[in-house]
Coordinates of C-alpha atoms and ligand atoms in Angstrom, one line a residue:
M1 CA 4.5 -13.5 -17.9
K2 CA 0.8 -14.7 -18.1
K3 CA -1.6 -12.2 -19.8
K4 CA -3.9 -10.5 -17.3
W5 CA -7.2 -8.6 -17.7
W6 CA -5.8 -5.4 -16.3
H7 CA -2.6 -5.4 -18.3
D8 CA -3.9 -3.2 -21.4
K9 CA -6.0 -0.9 -19.1
V10 CA -5.4 2.7 -18.0
A11 CA -5.8 3.6 -14.2
Y12 CA -6.6 6.9 -12.4
Q13 CA -6.2 7.9 -8.9
I14 CA -8.7 10.0 -7.2
Y15 CA -8.1 11.8 -3.8
P16 CA -11.7 12.0 -2.8
K17 CA -11.4 14.9 -0.6
S18 CA -10.1 17.1 -3.3
F19 CA -11.7 16.0 -6.5
Y20 CA -15.2 17.2 -6.5
D21 CA -17.7 18.4 -4.0
S22 CA -21.1 17.8 -4.8
N23 CA -23.0 19.3 -1.7
G24 CA -21.0 22.7 -1.2
D25 CA -19.1 21.6 2.3
G26 CA -15.9 22.2 0.6
I27 CA -14.9 18.4 1.0
G28 CA -15.1 16.3 -2.3
D29 CA -17.2 13.5 -2.2
I30 CA -18.6 10.1 -3.8
P31 CA -21.6 11.8 -5.5
G32 CA -19.0 14.2 -6.8
I33 CA -16.9 11.2 -8.1
I34 CA -20.0 9.6 -9.7
S35 CA -20.9 12.8 -11.6
K36 CA -17.6 12.9 -13.0
L37 CA -17.5 9.4 -14.4
D38 CA -18.2 10.4 -18.0
Y39 CA -15.5 13.0 -17.8
L40 CA -13.0 9.8 -16.8
K41 CA -14.6 7.6 -19.5
D42 CA -14.1 10.1 -22.2
L43 CA -10.3 10.6 -21.1
G44 CA -10.1 6.9 -21.5
V45 CA -9.8 5.8 -18.2
D46 CA -10.5 2.0 -17.2
I47 CA -9.7 1.6 -13.6
I48 CA -10.1 4.4 -10.8
W49 CA -8.3 3.7 -7.4
L50 CA -9.9 6.0 -4.7
S51 CA -7.5 7.0 -1.8
P52 CA -9.5 6.1 1.5
C53 CA -13.0 7.5 2.1
F54 CA -13.7 5.0 5.1
C55 CA -14.6 6.5 8.3
S56 CA -11.8 8.3 9.7
P57 CA -10.6 11.1 12.1
L58 CA -8.6 12.2 9.1
A59 CA -5.5 12.7 11.1
D60 CA -3.8 11.1 8.3
Q61 CA -6.3 12.4 5.6
G62 CA -8.2 9.1 5.9
Y63 CA -4.9 6.7 6.1
D64 CA -6.5 6.3 9.6
I65 CA -9.3 4.3 9.4
S66 CA -11.7 3.9 12.4
D67 CA -14.4 1.7 10.5
Y68 CA -13.2 -0.5 7.4
Y69 CA -17.0 -1.5 6.6
N70 CA -18.2 2.1 6.3
I71 CA -17.9 5.5 4.6
D72 CA -17.1 8.6 6.3
P73 CA -20.4 10.7 6.1
R74 CA -17.9 13.6 4.8
F75 CA -17.5 11.6 1.8
G76 CA -20.9 10.2 1.5
T77 CA -22.4 6.8 2.2
I78 CA -22.2 3.0 1.6
E79 CA -25.1 3.4 -0.8
D80 CA -23.2 5.8 -2.7
I81 CA -20.4 3.4 -3.0
D82 CA -23.0 1.0 -4.4
V83 CA -24.3 3.4 -6.9
L84 CA -20.4 4.3 -8.1
L85 CA -19.9 0.5 -8.3
E86 CA -23.1 0.2 -10.5
E87 CA -22.5 3.4 -12.6
A88 CA -18.7 2.3 -13.2
K89 CA -19.8 -1.2 -14.3
K90 CA -22.1 0.3 -16.8
R91 CA -19.5 2.1 -18.5
D92 CA -17.2 -1.0 -18.1
M93 CA -14.8 0.7 -15.6
Y94 CA -13.4 -0.9 -12.3
I95 CA -13.3 0.5 -8.9
L96 CA -10.0 0.0 -6.5
M97 CA -10.0 0.9 -3.1
D98 CA -7.1 1.6 -0.7
L99 CA -6.3 -1.2 1.7
V100 CA -4.7 0.3 4.8
V101 CA -3.9 -2.6 7.1
N102 CA -0.5 -2.1 8.2
H103 CA -2.3 0.4 11.1
C104 CA -5.9 1.5 11.9
S105 CA -7.1 4.6 13.6
D106 CA -6.8 5.1 17.4
E107 CA -10.4 5.6 17.2
H108 CA -11.1 2.2 15.6
E109 CA -12.9 -0.2 18.2
W110 CA -10.1 -2.8 18.1
F111 CA -7.7 -0.3 19.6
E112 CA -10.3 1.4 22.0
K113 CA -10.8 -2.3 23.6
A114 CA -7.3 -2.6 23.6
C115 CA -6.8 0.5 25.8
E116 CA -9.7 -0.8 28.1
D117 CA -7.9 -4.0 28.4
P118 CA -4.3 -4.4 27.0
M119 CA -3.9 -8.0 28.2
G120 CA -7.1 -8.9 26.7
E121 CA -8.0 -10.2 23.2
Y122 CA -7.8 -6.9 21.3
G123 CA -4.5 -6.1 23.2
K124 CA -3.0 -8.7 21.0
F125 CA -4.1 -7.1 17.8
F126 CA -1.8 -4.3 18.3
Y127 CA 2.0 -4.1 19.7
I128 CA 1.6 -3.1 23.2
Q129 CA 4.7 -3.6 25.3
N130 CA 6.6 -2.5 28.4
G131 CA 8.9 0.5 28.1
K132 CA 12.5 0.0 29.3
E133 CA 13.0 -0.1 33.1
D134 CA 13.8 3.3 33.2
G135 CA 10.4 4.1 32.0
S136 CA 11.7 5.1 28.3
E137 CA 10.3 3.9 25.1
P138 CA 11.0 0.0 24.2
N139 CA 13.4 1.1 21.6
N140 CA 14.7 4.0 19.3
W141 CA 12.7 3.5 16.3
R142 CA 11.4 6.7 14.6
S143 CA 8.1 7.2 13.2
Y144 CA 7.6 8.2 9.5
F145 CA 6.1 11.4 10.5
G146 CA 9.0 12.3 13.2
G147 CA 9.4 11.6 16.9
S148 CA 9.4 8.2 18.3
A149 CA 7.2 5.4 16.9
W150 CA 6.3 4.7 20.6
D151 CA 3.5 6.5 22.8
K152 CA 2.2 5.8 26.0
L153 CA -1.2 3.6 25.8
P154 CA -4.2 6.2 26.2
G155 CA -5.6 5.5 29.7
H156 CA -2.4 3.9 30.7
E157 CA 0.0 6.9 31.0
E158 CA 1.0 6.1 34.8
E159 CA 2.3 2.6 33.8
N160 CA 5.1 1.6 31.7
L161 CA 3.0 0.6 28.9
Y162 CA 3.6 1.8 25.0
Y163 CA 1.9 0.8 21.8
L164 CA 3.7 1.1 18.4
H165 CA 2.9 3.5 15.6
L166 CA 5.3 3.7 12.7
F167 CA 3.1 6.5 11.1
H168 CA 1.1 9.2 13.4
K169 CA 0.5 8.5 16.9
K170 CA -3.3 8.1 16.0
Q171 CA -2.3 5.1 13.6
P172 CA -1.3 2.2 15.9
D173 CA 0.1 -0.7 13.9
L174 CA -1.8 -3.8 13.8
N175 CA 0.1 -7.0 14.9
W176 CA 0.2 -9.2 11.8
E177 CA 1.7 -12.0 14.0
H178 CA -1.6 -12.5 15.5
K179 CA -3.8 -14.9 13.5
E180 CA -7.2 -13.5 14.7
M181 CA -6.2 -10.0 13.2
R182 CA -5.1 -11.4 10.2
E183 CA -8.5 -13.3 9.8
E184 CA -10.4 -10.1 10.6
V185 CA -8.5 -8.3 7.8
Y186 CA -9.3 -11.2 5.2
K187 CA -12.7 -11.2 6.3
M188 CA -13.1 -7.3 5.2
I189 CA -11.1 -7.7 2.1
N190 CA -13.4 -10.4 0.9
W191 CA -16.7 -8.4 2.0
W192 CA -15.5 -5.8 -0.3
L193 CA -14.4 -7.8 -3.2
D194 CA -17.6 -9.6 -3.2
K195 CA -19.7 -6.2 -3.2
G196 CA -18.0 -5.7 -6.6
L197 CA -14.5 -3.9 -6.2
A198 CA -12.0 -5.0 -8.7
G199 CA -9.5 -4.7 -6.2
F200 CA -7.1 -2.7 -4.0
R201 CA -4.0 -0.5 -3.8
I202 CA -2.3 -1.7 -0.8
D203 CA -1.0 1.1 1.5
A204 CA 2.5 0.8 3.3
I205 CA 2.3 -3.0 3.3
I206 CA 6.0 -3.6 3.5
N207 CA 5.9 -2.4 7.1
I208 CA 3.7 -5.3 8.7
K209 CA 6.4 -7.4 9.4
K210 CA 8.5 -6.0 12.3
A211 CA 11.9 -7.1 13.7
L212 CA 10.9 -8.9 16.9
P213 CA 11.4 -8.9 19.9
V214 CA 11.4 -5.2 19.4
E215 CA 13.6 -4.6 22.6
N216 CA 16.4 -6.4 20.7
Y217 CA 16.5 -3.9 17.7
S218 CA 17.6 -0.6 18.6
Y219 CA 20.2 1.0 16.3
P220 CA 22.8 3.8 16.2
A221 CA 20.9 6.8 15.8
D222 CA 21.0 8.3 12.3
R223 CA 20.0 11.9 13.4
D224 CA 20.4 14.2 16.4
D225 CA 17.2 13.2 18.0
G226 CA 18.8 9.6 19.1
L227 CA 16.3 8.0 16.8
V228 CA 16.7 5.7 13.8
R229 CA 14.6 5.7 10.5
P230 CA 12.0 2.6 10.4
Q231 CA 13.4 1.4 7.3
R232 CA 16.5 0.2 9.1
M233 CA 14.5 -2.1 11.1
L234 CA 12.6 -3.6 8.1
K235 CA 16.0 -4.8 7.0
D236 CA 15.9 -7.1 9.6
A237 CA 12.2 -8.1 9.7
V238 CA 12.6 -11.3 7.6
G239 CA 9.5 -13.4 6.8
I240 CA 6.9 -10.9 5.2
G241 CA 6.3 -13.5 2.4
E242 CA 4.4 -15.7 4.8
F243 CA 1.7 -13.0 5.5
L244 CA 1.6 -11.6 1.9
G245 CA 1.2 -15.1 0.4
E246 CA -1.5 -16.0 2.9
M247 CA -3.3 -12.5 2.1
H248 CA -3.0 -13.5 -1.5
E249 CA -4.3 -17.1 -1.5
R250 CA -7.1 -16.3 0.7
T251 CA -8.7 -13.1 -0.7
F252 CA -7.0 -11.6 -4.3
K253 CA -6.4 -15.0 -6.0
P254 CA -9.7 -16.5 -5.6
H255 CA -11.5 -13.1 -6.8
D256 CA -8.9 -12.7 -9.7
S257 CA -8.8 -9.2 -8.3
F258 CA -6.1 -6.6 -9.1
A259 CA -3.8 -5.6 -6.4
V260 CA -1.3 -3.0 -6.7
G261 CA 1.3 -2.8 -3.6
E262 CA 2.9 0.5 -2.2
V263 CA 6.1 -1.2 -1.8
F264 CA 9.6 0.1 -1.3
D265 CA 13.0 -1.4 -0.9
V266 CA 12.2 -4.8 -2.5
E267 CA 15.4 -6.6 -4.1
K268 CA 15.5 -7.6 -7.6
K269 CA 15.9 -11.2 -6.5
D270 CA 12.7 -11.1 -4.7
L271 CA 10.6 -9.5 -7.4
P272 CA 9.1 -12.8 -8.7
E273 CA 7.8 -13.5 -5.4
F274 CA 6.1 -10.1 -5.3
I275 CA 4.8 -9.6 -8.8
G276 CA 5.7 -12.8 -10.5
D277 CA 2.8 -15.0 -12.3
D278 CA 1.7 -16.2 -8.9
G279 CA 3.1 -13.2 -6.9
Y280 CA 1.8 -11.7 -3.7
F281 CA 0.5 -8.7 -5.8
S282 CA -0.8 -8.1 -9.5
S283 CA 1.6 -5.0 -9.6
M284 CA 3.7 -2.7 -7.6
F285 CA 4.4 1.1 -8.3
D286 CA 7.6 2.0 -9.6
F287 CA 9.0 4.5 -7.1
N288 CA 12.6 4.7 -8.4
E289 CA 12.0 8.5 -9.7
T290 CA 10.3 9.5 -6.7
I291 CA 12.9 8.4 -4.4
F292 CA 15.9 9.6 -6.4
G293 CA 18.0 11.7 -4.3
S294 CA 16.3 11.3 -1.1
S295 CA 18.4 11.6 2.2
D296 CA 18.2 10.0 5.6
K297 CA 18.6 13.3 6.8
G298 CA 15.4 14.8 5.6
W299 CA 13.9 16.8 2.7
Y300 CA 16.3 19.6 3.0
D301 CA 19.1 17.5 2.0
A302 CA 17.7 15.9 -0.9
K303 CA 19.2 16.0 -4.2
K304 CA 17.2 17.6 -7.2
I305 CA 16.5 15.3 -10.1
T306 CA 17.7 16.3 -13.4
P307 CA 16.2 14.8 -16.9
D308 CA 19.2 12.6 -17.2
D309 CA 18.6 11.2 -13.9
Y310 CA 15.0 10.8 -14.6
K311 CA 15.7 8.8 -17.8
R312 CA 18.3 6.5 -15.9
C313 CA 15.8 5.8 -13.1
C314 CA 13.1 4.7 -15.7
F315 CA 15.2 2.6 -17.7
E316 CA 16.8 1.1 -14.4
S317 CA 13.3 0.0 -13.3
Q318 CA 12.3 -1.1 -16.7
A319 CA 15.1 -3.5 -16.8
E320 CA 14.4 -4.6 -13.3
M321 CA 10.8 -5.7 -14.2
D322 CA 11.7 -7.2 -17.7
G323 CA 10.7 -10.6 -17.7
V324 CA 9.6 -10.8 -14.1
G325 CA 5.9 -9.1 -14.0
Y326 CA 4.5 -5.6 -14.7
F327 CA 5.0 -2.5 -12.7
S328 CA 2.5 0.4 -12.5
N329 CA 4.1 3.5 -13.5
I330 CA 3.3 7.2 -12.1
I331 CA 4.7 10.6 -12.4
E332 CA 2.9 11.8 -9.2
N333 CA 0.6 10.6 -6.3
H334 CA -1.0 12.1 -3.4
D335 CA 2.2 11.7 -1.5
E336 CA 4.5 13.4 -4.0
P337 CA 4.8 17.0 -5.5
R338 CA 3.3 17.5 -8.6
G339 CA 5.5 15.5 -11.5
V340 CA 5.7 18.7 -13.8
S341 CA 7.1 20.9 -11.3
R342 CA 9.4 18.1 -10.0
Y343 CA 10.8 16.4 -13.3
I344 CA 10.9 19.6 -15.6
P345 CA 13.8 21.9 -14.7
E346 CA 12.5 25.1 -13.1
G347 CA 11.4 27.8 -15.6
E348 CA 10.8 25.2 -18.1
C349 CA 7.3 24.0 -17.2
T350 CA 5.5 24.7 -20.5
P351 CA 2.5 22.6 -21.9
R352 CA 5.1 21.1 -24.4
A353 CA 7.3 20.1 -21.6
K354 CA 4.5 18.7 -19.6
K355 CA 3.7 16.5 -22.8
L356 CA 7.2 15.4 -23.0
L357 CA 6.9 14.0 -19.5
G358 CA 3.5 12.6 -20.1
A359 CA 4.6 10.6 -23.0
M360 CA 8.0 9.4 -21.6
N361 CA 6.3 8.1 -18.5
F362 CA 3.1 6.8 -20.2
L363 CA 4.7 5.1 -23.1
L364 CA 6.9 2.9 -20.8
K365 CA 6.1 -0.7 -20.2
G366 CA 3.6 -1.2 -17.5
L367 CA 0.2 -0.1 -16.2
P368 CA 0.1 3.8 -16.4
F369 CA -1.6 5.5 -13.5
I370 CA -2.9 9.1 -13.8
Y371 CA -3.3 10.9 -10.7
Q372 CA -6.1 13.6 -10.8
G373 CA -5.1 16.7 -12.3
Q374 CA -2.0 15.2 -14.0
E375 CA -4.0 15.0 -17.2
I376 CA -4.2 19.2 -17.3
G377 CA -0.6 19.5 -15.9
M378 CA -1.5 20.7 -12.4
E379 CA 1.5 22.4 -10.7
N380 CA 3.0 22.8 -7.5
V381 CA 1.6 25.6 -5.4
V382 CA 3.6 28.4 -3.8
L383 CA 3.0 28.9 -0.2
E384 CA 3.9 32.2 1.7
S385 CA 3.8 30.7 5.2
I386 CA 3.9 27.4 7.0
D387 CA 0.7 28.1 8.7
Q388 CA -0.9 27.3 5.2
V389 CA 0.2 23.6 5.3
D390 CA -2.2 20.9 6.3
D391 CA -0.1 17.8 5.8
I392 CA 1.6 16.3 9.0
S393 CA 4.7 15.2 7.1
T394 CA 5.3 18.6 5.6
L395 CA 5.3 20.0 8.9
D396 CA 7.6 17.6 10.3
E397 CA 10.2 18.1 7.7
Y398 CA 9.6 21.8 8.2
Q399 CA 11.1 21.5 11.9
V400 CA 13.7 19.0 10.6
A401 CA 14.9 21.7 8.2
K402 CA 15.1 24.2 10.9
N403 CA 16.6 21.9 13.4
A404 CA 19.4 21.5 10.8
G405 CA 20.1 25.3 10.5
L406 CA 17.8 26.6 7.9
S407 CA 16.0 29.7 8.3
D408 CA 12.3 30.1 8.1
E409 CA 12.4 31.2 4.6
E410 CA 14.7 28.5 3.5
A411 CA 12.8 25.8 5.2
L412 CA 9.6 26.8 3.8
K413 CA 11.2 26.7 0.3
V414 CA 12.5 23.1 0.7
V415 CA 9.1 21.8 2.1
N416 CA 7.3 23.6 -0.5
F417 CA 8.9 21.8 -3.4
F418 CA 8.4 18.3 -1.5
S419 CA 5.0 18.8 0.2
R420 CA 2.2 16.3 -0.3
D421 CA -0.1 19.6 -0.3
N422 CA 0.7 20.1 -3.8
A423 CA -1.1 17.2 -5.0
R424 CA -4.1 17.6 -2.6
T425 CA -5.2 21.1 -3.6
P426 CA -8.5 20.9 -5.2
M427 CA -8.8 19.7 -9.0
Q428 CA -9.1 22.5 -11.3
W429 CA -12.3 22.2 -13.2
T430 CA -13.2 25.6 -14.4
D431 CA -11.9 29.2 -14.2
K432 CA -14.7 30.1 -12.0
A433 CA -14.5 30.5 -8.2
Q434 CA -12.8 27.9 -6.4
A435 CA -11.8 26.4 -9.6
G436 CA -15.3 24.8 -9.9
F437 CA -14.3 22.5 -7.3
T438 CA -16.9 23.4 -4.6
T439 CA -19.6 26.4 -4.3
G440 CA -18.4 26.5 -0.4
T441 CA -15.2 27.0 0.9
P442 CA -12.7 24.5 -0.1
W443 CA -10.8 22.3 2.9
L444 CA -7.5 23.3 1.3
Y445 CA -6.4 26.3 -0.6
V446 CA -7.0 26.4 -4.7
N447 CA -3.9 26.7 -6.5
P448 CA -4.1 30.4 -7.9
N449 CA -3.3 29.3 -11.4
Y450 CA -6.7 27.3 -12.0
T451 CA -7.7 30.4 -14.1
E452 CA -5.1 29.3 -16.8
I453 CA -5.0 25.6 -15.9
N454 CA -8.3 23.9 -15.8
V455 CA -10.2 21.2 -17.5
A456 CA -13.1 23.2 -19.0
A457 CA -10.5 25.4 -21.1
Q458 CA -8.5 22.2 -21.9
E459 CA -11.5 20.6 -23.4
E460 CA -11.9 23.3 -25.9
D461 CA -8.1 23.6 -27.0
P462 CA -7.2 20.9 -29.3
E463 CA -3.4 21.5 -28.2
S464 CA -4.1 21.2 -24.7
V465 CA -2.1 18.7 -22.3
L466 CA -5.5 17.1 -21.5
N467 CA -5.9 16.2 -25.2
W468 CA -2.4 15.1 -25.3
Y469 CA -3.2 12.6 -22.5
K470 CA -6.3 11.4 -24.7
A471 CA -4.1 10.9 -27.7
L472 CA -1.6 8.9 -25.4
I473 CA -4.6 6.9 -24.2
S474 CA -6.1 6.3 -27.5
L475 CA -2.7 5.1 -28.8
R476 CA -2.2 2.5 -25.9
K477 CA -5.9 1.2 -27.0
N478 CA -5.5 1.5 -30.8
P479 CA -5.6 -2.2 -32.1
E480 CA -3.0 -1.4 -34.6
Y481 CA -0.2 -0.4 -31.8
K482 CA -1.8 -1.9 -28.6
E483 CA 0.2 -5.0 -28.6
T484 CA 3.7 -3.4 -28.8
V485 CA 2.5 -0.5 -26.2
V486 CA 1.2 -2.8 -23.8
Y487 CA 3.9 -5.7 -24.0
G488 CA 6.7 -4.7 -26.2
D489 CA 10.1 -4.8 -24.6
T490 CA 11.5 -1.4 -23.5
V491 CA 15.0 -0.8 -25.1
P492 CA 16.8 2.4 -24.4
V493 CA 18.2 4.2 -27.5
L494 CA 20.9 6.8 -27.4
E495 CA 21.1 6.3 -23.8
D496 CA 24.0 8.6 -23.2
T497 CA 22.9 11.4 -25.1
H498 CA 22.6 14.3 -22.6
N499 CA 19.1 15.6 -22.1
L500 CA 17.6 13.1 -24.5
M501 CA 15.2 10.4 -23.5
A502 CA 14.6 7.9 -26.0
Y503 CA 13.5 4.2 -26.1
Y504 CA 12.2 1.5 -28.4
R505 CA 9.0 -0.5 -27.5
K506 CA 9.8 -3.7 -29.3
G507 CA 6.7 -5.7 -30.0
E508 CA 6.8 -9.0 -32.2
N509 CA 6.5 -7.2 -35.5
Q510 CA 6.7 -3.8 -34.7
T511 CA 8.8 -1.3 -33.1
I512 CA 7.9 2.2 -31.7
L513 CA 10.4 4.8 -31.1
V514 CA 9.4 7.2 -28.3
I515 CA 11.8 10.1 -28.3
G516 CA 12.0 13.4 -26.6
N517 CA 14.4 16.4 -26.5
Y518 CA 14.3 17.1 -22.6
Q519 CA 15.5 20.6 -22.8
P520 CA 14.5 24.2 -24.2
Q521 CA 16.9 24.2 -26.9
A522 CA 16.7 22.3 -30.2
Q523 CA 19.0 19.3 -30.5
T524 CA 20.2 17.2 -33.5
V525 CA 20.6 13.4 -33.1
E526 CA 21.7 10.6 -35.3
L527 CA 19.1 8.1 -35.3
P528 CA 19.8 4.1 -35.5
C529 CA 16.7 3.6 -37.3
E530 CA 14.5 5.1 -39.9
I531 CA 11.0 6.7 -39.2
E532 CA 8.2 5.0 -40.9
K533 CA 5.0 6.5 -39.5
V534 CA 4.9 9.2 -37.0
L535 CA 2.2 8.5 -34.5
L536 CA 2.4 11.5 -32.0
D537 CA 4.2 14.8 -32.1
N538 CA 4.1 17.6 -29.4
T539 CA 4.8 20.3 -31.9
K540 CA 1.9 19.2 -34.3
G541 CA -1.3 19.3 -32.2
V542 CA -2.5 15.9 -30.9
Q543 CA -4.2 14.0 -33.7
N544 CA -2.8 10.7 -34.4
E545 CA -0.6 9.9 -37.3
Y546 CA 1.1 12.5 -39.1
S547 CA 1.8 12.2 -42.9
E548 CA 4.5 14.9 -42.6
L549 CA 7.8 13.3 -41.1
P550 CA 9.7 15.6 -38.7
A551 CA 12.9 17.2 -39.6
F552 CA 14.7 14.1 -40.7
K553 CA 17.7 14.0 -43.1
D554 CA 20.8 11.5 -43.7
G555 CA 19.8 9.7 -40.5
K556 CA 19.6 12.6 -38.5
L557 CA 16.8 13.9 -36.7
T558 CA 16.5 17.6 -35.4
L559 CA 14.0 18.0 -32.5
E560 CA 13.0 21.3 -31.2
G561 CA 13.2 22.3 -27.5
Y562 CA 11.0 19.7 -25.8
Q563 CA 9.7 18.1 -28.8
T564 CA 8.5 14.4 -28.3
I565 CA 7.5 12.0 -31.1
A566 CA 6.3 8.6 -31.0
A567 CA 6.8 6.9 -34.4
V568 CA 6.6 3.5 -35.9
V569 CA 10.3 2.7 -37.4
K570 CA 11.5 0.3 -40.0
E571 CA 13.5 -2.5 -38.9
A572 CA 15.5 -1.5 -35.8
Ligands
LIG1 C1 1.2 5.8 2.3 C2 0.0 6.8 2.0 O1 -0.1 6.9 0.7 C3 0.3 7.9 2.7 O2 -0.5 8.9 2.3 C4 0.0 7.9 4.1 O3 0.4 8.7 5.0 C5 0.9 6.3 4.8 N1 1.0 5.4 3.8 C6 0.4 5.8 6.0 O4 -0.8 5.2 5.6

């Protein structure tokens, strides 16, 4: 693997709408982000990924873009972005934006023109298609947000004319088979990269290749609605590499930019093409833990993940990526519940457990992405009614659960656990009104636990989760350990020990052991190595490097409940 400029960095995802509101309208904005750059710098962040803040009707919170070249006035102006880029540069920080080009908004002028003249140039930018002879949809694909992926073309409701939207009906899919459309996308990417962006996080990109002609690809239904999940069709959609390779050659490669793909379901044999030295992307997210236990039937049927499952998922991905490329590791993002509420068993979500989870994930090989609020251990929020939900996907899953026979209460409990809103509640800055996020009324409720969990309080507390994250980041950047933490191989240790997650990071001349007792009870383990120097211990505050060794006798190490240690070991 060739070394790249971004390998040793630490990345942070901002969901602009919920990060910091500078003008009191209840919506986070770019000036708000600028005012928090010093906070992020102090945390140790190098790369910032902004979820979309382009012009958008916000049907899917900005993942429905109506103008790729402009910022939605609710988030600021294009000049604010220029200032953000400048201010980031002054601090040696890099900005990534979200590249959403599987679809645009139905309010984008391309789609408006396509509706005016479906047979004209812009009609070809989309999948516009006659329905079946009986007037029904061209096939039985379901959209990711529920219901058919086909809708009647606006303005042509009396005709048998449909357009495809794999996501919301306000997100028509762009037709990547059409060269002129691709050229528009590359022009736009290069415009942003020339402006000074360091790269992109690439949304839903695995969907750009469809199985065609669409009428040949109906499948047996996988639910009572007679439809089939879009992932089934993607299996038959071969040849995506042609588009991804072209995009890479024309945009990211000449700029030496960083491109991280939101990619699901890539087979191991194809990984080199995706993230190898000259792959389509610089990196892709490891979603192995987030997809664990998911069910075709819906969230209500998903299996909960245990600490042992979590460990297995992480190790599986580490092995998969070994020698191929560099994954981007996450605990959560704006599409997932809060990681601490998901990966720590119910009732055990203490600051110490949060630190264990942080360390276990952060010290794996790969580029760590911290999602806003993760660094202070923000948790899921408990909802009392489905009326409080904003997220379209949660609303759909609630219905799916109810259709499957769950009561209102049971369905609410299920969606509460997985809801994307959990990650989208406002960032908790202080214990003041609205968690210091806004002086107005926030667009989405604040988690009531902000009085306990907030940045201001944690900055003051040397033992806080926030200071633990700072310590993890300084370890990654410490010249003495950096090579090992960034490039060392991951080797599982005591893999079959229940509720224990442990691994070596093996560098050229150094081995670091990361070990965590993933349960509230103490546990004694026989270590296959000898500890030389403890670098981090979540039972001892957060300063680096302890002279005192943990309870270690005759090769046996006793760990307290949720105790986590990172240590240099003697020859292992
Ligand atoms: C993935 C994004 O992360 C999610 O928020 C969005 O709803 C879909 N792609 C569609 O763009």
